[in-house]
Amino acid sequence: MNKRNTQQRRHSIISLLNQQGEVSVEELSLRFETSEVTIRKDLATLEKTGLLLRRYGGAVAVPDEVTQQFSAKIAPNKLSIANAAAELIQDHNRIIIDSGSTTSGLIGELNSKRGLLVMTNSLALANSIHELENEPTLLMTGGTWDPHSESFQGQIAEQVLRSYNFDQLFIGADGIDLERGTTTFNELTGLSKVMAEVSREVIVMLESEKLGRRIPNLELPWGNISVLVSDDRLPNEAVESISKHGVRVILAPYAG
């Protein structure tokens, strides 16, 4: 059974679960005319994405309070920024999505795009991209796992990146230095620089509240950045300062 049929079946499982509140492996196997092993794999995948809870012999709907926790996993303002950034992606683009909570908001917006090739250094993002119905080509950097950033870093990851060229890089940051560029708490900045080197356009996504944070590690200088996507609480003075570096600034509506 192909991936599209798998996605359709899993969507149907969730719809049925929302109607009944509980489903069994045997019931689903008969309904979808597939093996119980396949159904268990479906339930395992859906549980990982927070859409249900497995029980012996089947699954139950996620309690409302748990559902609210999952939906709140990405802050509304980060989703607003991600929505604005996603408008920059064209069909058939080759893009990199760096690990991060703001960049993760992009994944839900990718289903409307066609023919994408997506590289990431994040296992969580890779799993989410793999589940998209439009089936973008997915690449992983590999490398050394960094528990601080929950992503792959290091020379192997850099070598893999240099084997390709990309249209766009989508990357977050911990802070904005109006004179220098974007900053990070993570001392491992080598991969970010290589990502920027191999991308025609570099889009930084971050909230206005990160302006003025005193962080010593420069991640990307303004000269390496094409677009900054933030929210409309970014002061006009900051927008003017950043624009003078040749960076296009896009402000999404602030979502509290």
XYZ file of C-alpha atoms in Angstrom:
256
model
C 0.000 0.000 0.000
C 1.459 3.377 -0.956
C 2.151 6.259 1.365
C -0.873 8.294 0.257
C -3.236 5.422 1.073
C -1.500 5.048 4.426
C -2.133 8.720 5.202
C -5.781 8.441 4.138
C -6.262 5.390 6.357
C -4.708 7.169 9.325
C -6.923 10.205 8.815
C -9.925 7.869 8.710
C -8.801 6.204 11.942
C -8.713 9.584 13.700
C -12.157 10.506 12.324
C -13.582 7.207 13.536
C -11.922 7.626 16.916
C -13.371 11.128 17.300
C -16.834 9.714 16.603
C -16.617 6.647 18.855
C -14.039 7.640 21.463
C -12.441 4.192 21.220
C -11.429 1.732 18.480
C -9.979 -1.763 18.440
C -7.210 -3.183 16.274
C -9.504 -5.993 15.131
C -12.268 -3.564 14.121
C -9.851 -1.370 12.171
C -8.219 -4.325 10.474
C -11.597 -5.517 9.174
C -12.768 -2.041 8.185
C -9.640 -1.182 6.191
C -8.982 -4.711 4.957
C -5.395 -4.729 6.156
C -3.368 -6.692 8.691
C -3.456 -6.107 12.433
C 0.319 -5.542 12.283
C -0.237 -2.614 9.893
C -2.965 -1.167 12.123
C -0.703 -1.366 15.173
C 1.959 0.550 13.233
C -0.657 3.166 12.361
C -1.685 3.525 16.003
C 1.947 3.752 17.125
C 2.636 6.546 14.632
C -0.526 8.449 15.538
C 0.285 8.171 19.226
C 3.756 9.657 18.634
C 2.158 12.682 16.990
C -0.230 13.112 19.919
C -3.420 12.218 18.052
C -4.494 9.241 20.180
C -3.549 7.075 23.143
C -2.962 3.378 22.647
C -4.647 0.879 24.941
C -4.463 -2.923 24.982
C -6.085 -4.121 21.767
C -6.783 -0.672 20.377
C -6.754 3.054 21.102
C -8.767 5.810 22.769
C -9.215 9.490 21.991
C -6.836 11.941 23.621
C -8.430 13.742 26.606
C -9.241 17.403 25.936
C -6.650 18.695 28.373
C -3.910 16.683 26.674
C -5.068 17.836 23.237
C -4.795 21.429 24.414
C -1.228 20.791 25.531
C -0.277 19.441 22.098
C -1.960 22.312 20.256
C -0.124 24.743 22.504
C 3.228 23.116 21.803
C 4.013 25.816 19.237
C 3.158 29.281 20.559
C 0.590 31.225 18.502
C 3.052 34.021 17.750
C 5.584 31.540 16.391
C 2.883 30.054 14.178
C 2.017 33.524 12.897
C 5.668 34.091 11.972
C 5.831 30.657 10.339
C 2.724 31.397 8.262
C 4.346 34.569 6.922
C 7.634 32.795 6.224
C 5.885 29.938 4.393
C 4.548 32.393 1.820
C 8.117 32.757 0.572
C 8.265 29.077 -0.434
C 7.466 28.283 -4.051
C 6.546 24.907 -5.537
C 9.599 22.765 -6.351
C 11.904 24.749 -4.065
C 14.864 23.069 -2.411
C 14.850 24.203 1.215
C 16.638 23.659 4.521
C 14.686 23.877 7.768
C 16.944 24.189 10.791
C 15.904 22.725 14.145
C 13.907 25.009 16.416
C 10.468 25.714 17.833
C 9.713 28.608 15.466
C 10.924 26.849 12.327
C 8.855 23.791 13.283
C 5.754 25.898 12.662
C 6.584 25.770 8.958
C 5.838 22.057 8.632
C 2.067 22.405 8.677
C 2.285 24.993 5.896
C 4.217 22.753 3.511
C 1.249 20.599 2.477
C 0.081 23.302 0.069
C 3.418 23.181 -1.795
C 4.313 20.728 -4.523
C 7.586 19.103 -5.516
C 9.560 20.257 -2.480
C 12.944 18.922 -1.435
C 13.491 19.487 2.295
C 16.708 19.009 4.253
C 16.738 19.174 8.050
C 19.072 18.382 10.926
C 16.205 17.642 13.322
C 14.735 14.184 13.923
C 11.468 15.701 15.164
C 11.092 17.830 12.048
C 12.051 14.915 9.814
C 9.301 12.771 11.334
C 6.742 15.536 10.801
C 7.857 16.112 7.214
C 7.645 12.371 6.533
C 3.953 12.429 7.498
C 3.008 15.197 5.036
C 0.499 14.118 2.411
C 2.230 15.998 -0.426
C 5.289 13.760 0.095
C 8.245 16.160 -0.211
C 11.636 14.609 -0.820
C 13.218 14.413 2.640
C 16.943 14.616 3.348
C 18.731 14.404 6.710
C 22.125 15.919 7.453
C 23.280 13.134 9.754
C 26.249 13.996 11.942
C 26.839 14.148 15.691
C 23.782 14.443 17.932
C 23.794 17.606 20.063
C 21.415 17.234 23.036
C 21.431 20.989 23.705
C 19.889 21.908 20.349
C 18.296 18.468 19.835
C 19.785 18.354 16.355
C 22.653 16.907 14.359
C 25.798 19.032 14.148
C 29.448 18.607 13.255
C 31.705 17.973 10.281
C 29.731 15.101 8.783
C 26.577 17.213 8.718
C 28.541 20.053 7.105
C 29.959 17.723 4.452
C 26.495 16.428 3.580
C 25.167 19.980 3.212
C 28.015 20.952 0.902
C 26.985 18.146 -1.442
C 23.826 20.080 -2.360
C 22.628 23.555 -3.186
C 19.377 25.033 -1.925
C 16.965 27.818 -2.752
C 16.192 28.771 0.824
C 17.290 28.270 4.418
C 14.774 28.789 7.235
C 16.523 29.265 10.554
C 15.711 30.673 13.982
C 17.872 32.559 16.467
C 18.060 33.267 20.183
C 18.641 36.977 19.756
C 19.109 39.956 17.438
C 22.152 42.198 17.598
C 21.318 45.259 15.503
C 24.977 45.845 14.727
C 26.237 42.291 14.169
C 23.384 39.967 13.169
C 21.635 37.040 14.838
C 22.978 35.462 18.008
C 22.652 32.112 19.769
C 23.265 30.530 23.155
C 24.653 27.469 21.379
C 28.396 27.606 20.783
C 28.036 25.233 17.805
C 27.482 27.717 14.985
C 29.464 25.999 12.235
C 26.494 24.162 10.738
C 24.381 27.331 10.620
C 27.096 29.075 8.634
C 27.364 26.181 6.164
C 23.567 26.101 5.782
C 23.716 29.779 4.842
C 26.622 29.237 2.459
C 24.780 26.595 0.418
C 21.476 28.520 0.251
C 20.586 31.210 -2.253
C 18.270 32.931 0.237
C 18.528 32.903 4.050
C 15.321 33.550 5.996
C 15.629 34.103 9.752
C 12.480 33.586 11.834
C 12.233 34.951 15.363
C 9.985 36.848 17.746
C 10.409 40.565 18.439
C 10.949 39.862 22.148
C 14.392 38.493 21.302
C 15.613 41.952 20.341
C 18.303 43.259 22.654
C 19.226 39.979 24.339
C 22.879 40.015 25.342
C 24.192 36.802 23.828
C 27.918 36.491 23.010
C 27.753 33.959 20.164
C 27.231 35.461 16.715
C 25.359 32.966 14.544
C 24.864 34.752 11.218
C 26.108 38.243 10.300
C 23.642 40.520 8.515
C 25.598 40.116 5.305
C 24.569 36.435 5.212
C 20.861 37.096 5.829
C 18.325 37.848 3.080
C 15.041 38.125 5.011
C 14.038 38.536 8.649
C 10.506 37.403 9.521
C 9.313 38.637 12.901
C 6.109 40.004 14.423
C 4.750 43.535 14.234
C 5.892 44.349 17.758
C 9.415 44.772 16.419
C 10.100 48.522 16.875
C 10.292 50.722 13.793
C 13.801 51.774 14.774
C 14.933 48.148 14.732
C 13.269 47.559 11.342
C 15.071 50.580 9.896
C 18.399 49.499 11.363
C 18.094 45.958 10.022
C 16.934 47.180 6.613
C 20.068 49.323 6.300
C 22.055 46.083 6.253
C 20.221 45.081 3.070
C 17.883 42.674 4.857
C 14.215 42.559 3.897
C 11.984 42.649 6.995
C 8.574 40.968 7.042
C 6.322 41.529 10.056
C 3.565 39.047 10.820
C 0.595 40.029 13.015
C 1.465 39.475 16.661
C -0.487 36.546 18.112
C -0.466 36.491 21.894
